[in-house]
């Protein structure tokens, strides 16, 4: 198996889920005693929390690229970033290292395209729902996304940052997300993209009327495929495609 580097800590809650998903897949597909060959750097999220300006994103990109270099230097043969919003710095990561980096939105888009989904609602943090760095990777695969509703954006962003990233999963948050997904269905969505790695804490992906694409699980499955030598329909960084 190839050795995978995880840039984590954003938040530690989702990084824990990545570790669980990856090892469960490897154990199932290799042997009951097998573990995933991983290198994990858990960053201090306090300095990367709710970035609101370009200077902040520049610091975040510098932090992530330094982490990527350390992981590659320690022997990582490929990388993933265990957070949706931090993929805003993906281009800087591509330029910083010479190993494959698996983009979370590309994995989700490939899965949706394979399933024939062409219309969906994107649910995540404010920057994921409103900025183009994530949305356009789905649109490039022929997936039409509902426009962001700012009331929903603010509600979901607050739940993610003030509850889920602290490890809190309340019944009220579950009810709120269930109501939001119901509204998105009425607005015309054929599927839901959980574009936040903590949202699986309060959304039962198997108990919804609409198909729910959980970015955490899909990203981990694509990373496991890569470790086991089956890259499937994942688009890697340009530096590794040549």
mmCIF file of C-alpha atoms in Angstrom, residues 9-10 43-53 55-64 86 161:
data_model
loop_
_atom_site.group_PDB
_atom_site.id
_atom_site.type_symbol
_atom_site.label_atom_id
_atom_site.label_comp_id
_atom_site.label_asym_id
_atom_site.label_seq_id
_atom_site.Cartn_x
_atom_site.Cartn_y
_atom_site.Cartn_z
ATOM 1 C CA UNK A 9 -6.755 19.223 12.818
ATOM 2 C CA UNK A 10 -9.297 21.352 10.904
ATOM 3 C CA UNK A 43 -2.570 21.543 12.774
ATOM 4 C CA UNK A 44 -3.660 24.012 15.443
ATOM 5 C CA UNK A 45 -7.029 25.120 14.099
ATOM 6 C CA UNK A 46 -7.192 28.213 16.282
ATOM 7 C CA UNK A 47 -5.060 30.156 13.798
ATOM 8 C CA UNK A 48 -7.126 28.943 10.833
ATOM 9 C CA UNK A 49 -10.559 29.497 12.292
ATOM 10 C CA UNK A 50 -13.209 31.389 10.259
ATOM 11 C CA UNK A 51 -10.818 33.231 7.954
ATOM 12 C CA UNK A 52 -12.477 36.353 6.557
ATOM 13 C CA UNK A 53 -9.847 38.167 4.442
ATOM 14 C CA UNK A 55 -4.326 38.044 4.371
ATOM 15 C CA UNK A 56 -5.824 35.287 6.474
ATOM 16 C CA UNK A 57 -6.048 32.950 3.484
ATOM 17 C CA UNK A 58 -2.444 33.726 2.618
ATOM 18 C CA UNK A 59 -1.389 32.685 6.125
ATOM 19 C CA UNK A 60 -3.537 29.564 5.847
ATOM 20 C CA UNK A 61 -1.951 28.626 2.525
ATOM 21 C CA UNK A 62 1.517 29.105 4.029
ATOM 22 C CA UNK A 63 0.572 26.910 6.997
ATOM 23 C CA UNK A 64 -0.827 24.148 4.808
ATOM 24 C CA UNK A 86 -9.150 24.603 3.324
ATOM 25 C CA UNK A 161 -18.058 26.467 13.829
#
